Amino acid sequence: MAVSIKHKFVSNKADSQDATLVRPSNWNDEHNLIMNGSSLLGRTATGTGAAAEVTLGAGLEFSAGALRVKIGSGGLQPYFGDYTPVNRAGDTMTGSLVLQGGELQIRRDASTRVLRFANTAGEEQGIIYSDATGDNLIMRIKTSEKFRLTLGGTETTGRHTIKGSNRTWYFEHYTTGGYFRLVDVEGNAERWRVGTDGSVWTSQLGDLSTRIESRAAAWANDRVSQIASRLVSRAQGIVSGSSGTEGPSGTVVTGFSHANITSDVQIGYYYRYLQIYDPVRGWVSATYQ
Amino acid sequence: MIITNYGHFTRATGDSPYIMFFKNEEGQDWYEMQRGETDGVPKLVELGDQGVFISSIHPVWCMVNPQGVVTNVEFDPSRMVPDDKTILGFDEATLDDVKEGMLYQNGELLPAPEPEPAPYSLSKEIPWLRMTDAEAEDADQAFNSASVRFRQAYNSAASLTSGTDLWNQWRNILLSVFTEERVDELLAPET
């Protein structure tokens, strides 16, 4: 609406013919309010007084007949109407909040500092907060704490899932079984677990301790069942004169014979080597110390 | 017949004091060779449960002593204990082609030499009784020409044993007056 300034009293008299005199139509006409450049009419001085021109400050401009606020290097924005101040508890801001070259600080003077996530109904879905000690940054999903980054390390709770291009695995502390486990999601089966007593289990080998014990027993039994012995490589020795002799170490005397009779008394003897079958080495010749 | 020489093995130390180990000139372990764990040597033998022989890369094997004499012939190399022995493997051969007593010389297998005749004892009067009177005269003359040492030893001996020094000296004395054929007849064993 255009600005209109008139006298409160409106004359109903007809104008006279003399244009040099103020006529009723002149009295009833609009007044001219002359201002210099882009400015507002107002009063900046205290107390009661005459109105004056108020110039626009930084960030305020006239655009297409409207007063707009200029924010940074961006375009002019309406100063009122499209924006709601969000500086009070319970205020809601819509749209994206972009921080560039600055930081978002969340301060709270009480025991915790909280970044809270909620659904459209305002129901809490999760929070990230630091506790009163300042040594823990905690992520809670709904009512369950899931992740805690502490000054000395990291703690997590619940299931941790690792997705590959064609396989998904998760590991967790399985409360029901009381052990830590690795689960193949596509296979819908546990693949590995370790108990609080240190026992280790895999879907392929079962309990490793039991597996080792059974394999060791089977191996030992196999070794025993494979044991064999034999006498091989017959050779002949000669006892001559009055002295005696023994077969080479590790041999067994298996027979006697006449030997070539010269001037001395000679006795021939046969010996063989005792072999033991070792499933790892094969046939080996036994000896003694 | 194709012969593969696996070397001459002697006793060596191993990882157990209760097992007899053998290595050849190149330091190759005999057991490892059998199991095929030696570079450049194929696995020599396949064994089944309890070491039962299944197969071998050669149909015939033998061991040779340092004198070059074949001492043992086997089809299963695991049965050979190369205690100061050379091991040979044979292809294009059978167990009938390799016999104990044969000689291995210069890479070839040679027939076994004729065995030395077994020594025997002969009463001293036997050769004299086999001579004619004329032969005895000649032999006696040669005997008396021999050294005193020989004659004393001959007279002291109860009998003569082939292969001994006394036997050989007596034989040489007889050869000085008789032919070798006649001497062999005179010194032949008693029947």
XYZ file of C-alpha atoms in Angstrom:
480
model
C 0.000 0.000 0.000
C 1.349 3.351 -0.955
C 2.163 5.778 1.866
C -0.728 8.317 2.338
C -0.504 11.459 4.474
C -3.503 13.786 4.569
C -5.107 16.309 6.873
C -7.485 14.779 9.344
C -10.071 17.370 8.369
C -11.559 16.871 4.931
C -13.182 19.989 3.323
C -16.336 19.423 1.382
C -16.369 22.843 -0.159
C -16.089 23.305 -3.883
C -12.950 24.894 -5.202
C -13.094 28.529 -6.320
C -11.861 29.734 -9.673
C -8.814 31.478 -8.255
C -5.875 29.047 -8.521
C -3.586 31.418 -6.622
C -5.398 30.610 -3.410
C -5.399 27.300 -1.454
C -8.512 25.557 -2.458
C -10.390 22.703 -0.617
C -9.038 20.127 -3.067
C -5.515 21.286 -2.260
C -6.273 20.813 1.467
C -7.588 17.318 0.870
C -4.715 16.257 -1.413
C -1.797 13.926 -0.489
C 1.361 15.431 0.991
C 4.786 14.863 -0.540
C 7.245 13.157 1.887
C 10.635 13.664 0.323
C 13.583 11.467 1.387
C 17.111 11.202 0.083
C 18.155 7.786 -1.334
C 17.492 4.362 0.225
C 16.410 5.032 3.732
C 13.658 4.493 6.193
C 11.644 7.005 8.127
C 12.069 6.623 11.816
C 13.656 7.955 14.903
C 16.952 6.866 16.333
C 17.148 9.497 19.046
C 15.686 8.864 22.501
C 12.656 10.691 23.775
C 9.807 12.276 21.889
C 10.745 14.210 18.803
C 10.550 14.568 15.068
C 10.921 11.620 12.742
C 14.045 11.481 10.642
C 15.642 9.456 7.878
C 17.183 6.242 9.033
C 19.799 4.870 6.674
C 20.191 1.106 6.111
C 22.979 -0.586 8.062
C 25.323 -3.332 6.834
C 23.535 -6.428 5.603
C 20.261 -4.644 4.859
C 19.280 -3.611 1.382
C 16.207 -2.660 -0.590
C 15.413 -5.063 -3.365
C 12.366 -4.788 -5.626
C 10.659 -2.580 -3.137
C 11.323 -4.886 -0.179
C 13.788 -4.690 2.682
C 15.971 -7.783 2.632
C 18.839 -9.096 4.683
C 22.084 -9.931 2.957
C 23.891 -12.969 4.506
C 27.554 -13.368 3.620
C 28.216 -13.642 -0.060
C 24.835 -15.224 -0.670
C 21.820 -13.555 -2.134
C 19.356 -11.342 -0.366
C 16.917 -13.095 1.917
C 13.655 -11.902 3.410
C 14.321 -10.609 6.858
C 11.091 -11.797 8.351
C 8.575 -14.511 7.618
C 10.672 -17.369 6.119
C 13.044 -17.610 9.106
C 12.334 -18.673 12.623
C 14.908 -17.935 15.267
C 16.324 -21.114 16.811
C 17.895 -19.777 19.894
C 15.567 -21.131 22.503
C 14.925 -24.566 24.013
C 12.416 -26.410 21.887
C 13.054 -24.334 18.768
C 13.199 -26.391 15.550
C 15.187 -25.614 12.484
C 14.285 -27.151 9.136
C 16.555 -27.723 6.186
C 20.257 -28.368 6.200
C 22.705 -26.780 8.557
C 25.988 -26.237 6.741
C 29.148 -25.316 8.565
C 32.048 -24.249 6.449
C 35.295 -23.176 7.941
C 33.887 -23.341 11.439
C 32.993 -25.847 14.100
C 29.871 -27.095 15.744
C 30.250 -27.028 19.475
C 27.846 -28.721 21.780
C 28.254 -27.485 25.294
C 26.452 -28.367 28.364
C 27.337 -27.378 31.827
C 25.751 -30.435 33.423
C 27.296 -33.899 33.562
C 26.916 -34.846 29.907
C 27.131 -33.306 26.487
C 24.701 -34.874 24.083
C 24.076 -35.001 20.345
C 20.674 -36.553 20.078
C 18.956 -38.194 17.078
C 15.206 -38.622 16.890
C 12.562 -39.749 14.435
C 9.931 -37.431 12.975
C 7.802 -37.939 16.038
C 10.637 -36.723 18.223
C 11.256 -40.166 19.664
C 14.858 -40.735 20.571
C 16.724 -43.107 18.229
C 20.214 -42.655 19.511
C 22.625 -40.300 21.146
C 26.296 -39.557 21.055
C 27.594 -38.033 24.214
C 30.618 -37.550 26.346
C 30.264 -38.453 29.976
C 31.074 -36.348 32.980
C 34.668 -37.519 33.135
C 35.370 -36.323 29.651
C 37.329 -39.523 29.048
C 34.565 -41.345 27.195
C 32.742 -40.624 23.994
C 29.753 -42.940 23.891
C 27.320 -43.869 21.161
C 23.993 -45.238 22.283
C 21.372 -46.603 19.918
C 17.940 -46.263 21.488
C 18.574 -47.452 25.021
C 21.601 -49.688 24.394
C 25.158 -48.439 24.522
C 26.935 -49.716 21.388
C 30.202 -47.920 21.133
C 32.501 -46.325 23.629
C 35.660 -44.574 22.667
C 37.661 -44.092 25.807
C 40.867 -42.336 26.549
C 42.597 -45.729 26.830
C 40.971 -47.583 23.932
C 37.738 -48.578 22.305
C 34.872 -50.655 23.609
C 31.951 -51.922 21.607
C 28.882 -53.943 22.409
C 26.475 -55.930 20.313
C 27.061 -57.379 16.891
C 29.658 -56.116 14.483
C 28.982 -56.842 10.873
C 31.454 -56.771 8.014
C 29.963 -56.747 4.559
C 31.944 -57.906 1.571
C 30.972 -57.835 -2.062
C 29.469 -61.313 -1.866
C 29.693 -62.329 1.768
C 28.621 -60.879 5.063
C 30.119 -61.816 8.396
C 29.541 -60.624 11.897
C 31.270 -61.228 15.168
C 29.892 -60.746 18.596
C 29.957 -61.771 22.193
C 27.296 -64.440 22.133
C 25.705 -64.076 25.518
C 23.636 -67.228 25.227
C 26.609 -69.415 24.618
C 28.962 -67.349 26.711
C 31.582 -67.132 24.018
C 32.826 -64.895 21.243
C 31.880 -66.028 17.775
C 32.183 -65.292 14.075
C 29.079 -65.978 12.017
C 28.712 -66.472 8.285
C 25.455 -64.708 7.488
C 24.879 -66.232 4.050
C 25.741 -69.657 5.384
C 23.610 -68.972 8.444
C 26.147 -70.746 10.625
C 28.845 -70.131 13.175
C 32.306 -70.566 11.697
C 34.550 -69.791 14.660
C 34.211 -69.235 18.376
C 36.409 -68.855 21.425
C 35.176 -69.525 24.919
C 35.983 -67.808 28.167
C 38.190 -70.770 29.051
C 40.261 -70.221 25.902
C 38.714 -73.112 24.020
C 38.578 -72.610 20.272
C 36.015 -74.124 17.937
C 35.639 -73.971 14.167
C 32.871 -75.377 12.025
C 35.444 -77.388 10.069
C 37.535 -78.827 12.912
C 35.152 -78.699 15.865
C 36.710 -78.114 19.279
C 40.414 -77.787 18.571
C 41.562 -79.335 21.828
C 39.391 -82.375 21.273
C 40.504 -82.505 17.680
C 44.184 -82.384 18.602
C 43.777 -85.029 21.268
C 41.880 -87.363 18.962
C 44.303 -86.843 16.122
C 47.289 -87.401 18.403
C 45.739 -90.595 19.698
C 44.932 -91.735 16.165
C 48.453 -90.907 15.070
C 49.960 -92.798 17.985
C 47.699 -95.753 17.348
C 48.613 -95.653 13.695
C 52.295 -95.651 14.585
C 51.823 -98.630 16.854
C 49.784 -100.521 14.307
C 52.443 -99.921 11.669
C 55.351 -101.245 13.690
C 57.144 -104.125 12.023
C 60.599 -105.605 12.158
C 62.725 -107.934 10.068
C 66.249 -109.203 9.592
C 67.908 -108.332 6.284
C 71.211 -108.102 4.435
C 72.831 -111.351 5.445
C 76.602 -111.160 5.757
C 79.330 -113.513 6.991
C 82.034 -113.032 9.571
C 84.993 -115.209 10.542
C 86.267 -116.054 13.980
C 89.889 -117.140 13.781
C 92.521 -118.109 16.286
C 91.707 -118.210 19.924
C 90.118 -114.777 20.131
C 86.391 -114.198 20.030
C 84.423 -111.554 18.171
C 80.972 -110.030 17.868
C 78.975 -109.158 14.847
C 78.932 -105.513 13.753
C 76.865 -103.284 15.997
C 73.190 -103.505 15.275
C 73.397 -106.982 13.779
C 72.031 -110.289 14.935
C 73.982 -113.529 14.530
C 71.676 -115.942 12.790
C 73.859 -118.982 12.028
C 77.263 -120.579 11.796
C 79.264 -122.272 9.128
C 82.503 -123.995 8.427
C 85.086 -121.513 7.347
C 88.182 -121.998 5.256
C 90.488 -124.113 7.353
C 94.061 -123.007 7.296
C 96.617 -123.347 10.000
C 94.247 -121.576 12.428
C 90.956 -122.727 13.774
C 88.284 -120.701 11.990
C 84.540 -120.527 12.460
C 82.239 -118.685 10.152
C 79.095 -116.984 11.374
C 76.196 -115.325 9.598
C 74.617 -112.133 10.771
C 71.782 -109.920 9.611
C 70.764 -106.370 10.338
C 67.667 -105.765 12.429
C 65.305 -103.350 10.744
C 62.341 -101.566 12.288
C 59.576 -100.094 10.172
C 58.944 -96.453 10.972
C 55.868 -95.114 9.117
C 57.631 -91.782 8.715
C 61.157 -92.875 7.836
C 60.424 -96.238 6.282
C 62.582 -99.228 7.116
C 65.544 -98.236 9.281
C 68.334 -100.347 10.735
C 68.441 -100.443 14.499
C 71.602 -99.948 16.459
C 72.564 -99.505 20.068
C 74.796 -97.283 22.124
C 71.464 -104.453 -18.460
C 71.688 -100.866 -17.338
C 73.461 -100.170 -14.060
C 72.854 -97.133 -11.859
C 75.431 -96.556 -9.153
C 74.035 -94.797 -6.083
C 77.442 -94.531 -4.417
C 79.388 -96.130 -1.642
C 77.735 -95.748 1.740
C 79.273 -95.726 5.165
C 77.840 -95.194 8.598
C 76.906 -91.655 9.560
C 75.318 -89.882 12.462
C 71.668 -88.897 12.342
C 68.945 -87.522 14.533
C 68.538 -90.708 16.553
C 71.225 -92.692 18.354
C 69.158 -95.836 17.927
C 69.063 -95.788 14.159
C 71.924 -96.745 11.884
C 72.344 -93.999 9.273
C 74.311 -94.284 6.039
C 75.560 -91.627 3.646
C 77.388 -91.878 0.368
C 80.368 -89.869 -0.871
C 78.069 -86.961 -1.721
C 76.540 -86.895 1.719
C 73.218 -88.267 0.506
C 71.234 -90.107 3.158
C 70.160 -93.619 2.194
C 66.773 -93.401 3.888
C 66.027 -90.014 2.343
C 66.958 -91.376 -1.064
C 64.503 -94.212 -0.636
C 61.752 -91.756 0.289
C 62.500 -89.493 -2.672
C 63.762 -86.627 -0.518
C 67.119 -86.251 -2.250
C 67.523 -83.683 -5.002
C 67.992 -85.284 -8.371
C 67.117 -88.771 -7.158
C 63.640 -90.196 -7.736
C 61.835 -92.015 -4.967
C 63.404 -95.459 -4.915
C 60.698 -97.581 -3.356
C 56.990 -97.590 -2.571
C 55.976 -99.288 0.649
C 52.544 -100.144 1.986
C 51.257 -100.665 5.493
C 53.849 -102.081 7.849
C 56.479 -101.520 5.199
C 55.193 -104.106 2.776
C 56.992 -103.774 -0.545
C 54.869 -102.415 -3.387
C 57.236 -101.319 -6.130
C 60.681 -100.014 -6.923
C 62.214 -98.000 -9.721
C 64.619 -100.866 -10.560
C 63.672 -104.545 -10.774
C 66.994 -105.645 -9.295
C 69.309 -104.144 -6.692
C 72.576 -105.302 -5.213
C 75.231 -104.295 -2.713
C 78.936 -104.506 -3.462
C 81.652 -104.670 -0.817
C 84.866 -102.613 -1.017
C 86.545 -105.563 -2.810
C 84.029 -105.245 -5.619
C 82.187 -108.433 -4.763
C 78.391 -108.552 -4.919
C 77.247 -109.498 -1.420
C 73.471 -109.144 -1.538
C 70.900 -109.167 -4.317
C 67.396 -107.791 -3.686
C 64.259 -106.670 -5.482
C 63.418 -104.339 -2.568
C 66.086 -101.689 -1.899
C 64.743 -101.088 1.603
C 66.085 -104.513 2.536
C 69.652 -103.448 1.849
C 71.839 -102.142 4.670
C 74.778 -100.436 2.964
C 77.255 -100.802 5.803
C 80.467 -99.983 3.902
C 78.782 -101.114 0.693
C 78.087 -99.711 -2.761
C 74.501 -99.812 -3.980
C 73.658 -100.588 -7.588
C 70.298 -100.577 -9.325
C 69.704 -102.633 -12.470
C 67.296 -102.088 -15.318
C 66.611 -104.534 -18.126
C 67.696 -107.294 -15.765
C 66.146 -109.991 -13.590
C 67.141 -111.499 -10.288
C 68.708 -114.350 -12.276
C 71.124 -111.945 -13.945
C 72.766 -110.726 -10.737
C 74.245 -113.206 -8.287
C 76.182 -112.959 -5.069
C 79.884 -113.389 -5.706
C 79.859 -111.554 -9.042
C 82.354 -108.745 -9.453
C 81.613 -105.096 -10.112
C 84.593 -103.493 -11.798
C 84.871 -100.327 -13.876
C 81.135 -99.923 -14.076
C 80.543 -103.448 -15.338
C 79.218 -106.557 -13.703
C 81.522 -109.539 -14.240
C 81.002 -113.240 -13.574
C 82.037 -114.576 -10.176
C 85.614 -115.909 -10.123
C 86.173 -119.613 -9.587
C 86.184 -120.321 -5.887
C 89.391 -121.171 -4.163
C 89.623 -124.949 -3.494
C 88.801 -125.786 0.037
C 91.913 -126.538 2.096
C 92.427 -130.142 3.098
C 94.926 -132.131 5.084
C 96.985 -134.957 3.745
C 99.034 -137.486 5.638
C 102.704 -137.034 4.809
C 103.161 -140.643 3.670
C 100.392 -140.473 1.063
C 102.392 -138.725 -1.689
C 105.301 -141.130 -1.112
C 103.047 -144.135 -1.331
C 101.610 -142.828 -4.609
C 105.079 -142.587 -6.191
C 106.812 -145.316 -8.088
C 110.154 -146.395 -6.733
C 111.922 -144.355 -9.397
C 109.805 -141.298 -8.623
C 110.530 -141.746 -4.911
C 114.261 -141.807 -5.643
C 114.014 -138.509 -7.531
C 111.770 -136.946 -4.923
C 114.011 -138.031 -2.072
C 117.026 -136.495 -3.814
C 115.133 -133.203 -4.227
C 113.872 -133.366 -0.625
C 117.408 -133.800 0.704
C 118.518 -130.815 -1.358
C 115.960 -128.586 0.363
C 116.819 -126.366 3.284
C 117.322 -127.774 6.723
C 114.565 -125.486 7.987
C 112.068 -127.000 5.545
C 113.123 -130.587 6.239
C 112.908 -130.090 9.999
C 109.480 -128.518 9.662
C 108.312 -131.294 7.325
C 109.568 -134.002 9.671
C 107.941 -132.345 12.668
C 104.527 -131.873 11.037
C 101.833 -134.482 11.702
C 100.245 -133.837 8.319
C 100.286 -131.402 5.448
C 97.528 -128.821 4.907
C 96.913 -127.351 1.486
C 97.554 -123.670 1.148
C 100.069 -123.472 3.956
C 103.689 -122.402 3.463
C 104.920 -125.911 4.223
C 102.533 -127.351 1.646
C 103.589 -124.862 -1.007
C 107.312 -125.487 -0.433
C 106.783 -129.243 -0.672
C 104.767 -128.784 -3.828
C 107.528 -126.639 -5.388
C 110.094 -129.355 -4.559
C 107.914 -131.932 -6.288
C 107.440 -129.648 -9.282
C 111.198 -129.525 -9.668
C 111.179 -133.203 -10.551
C 107.640 -133.980 -11.797
C 105.135 -132.445 -14.097
C 102.382 -130.292 -12.603
C 99.817 -132.889 -13.542
C 101.739 -135.585 -11.707
C 102.238 -133.340 -8.670
C 98.481 -132.654 -8.507
C 97.912 -136.417 -8.576
C 100.414 -136.988 -5.798
C 98.929 -134.216 -3.579
C 95.290 -134.939 -4.329
C 92.972 -135.366 -1.322
C 92.500 -138.766 0.116
C 89.324 -140.403 -0.978
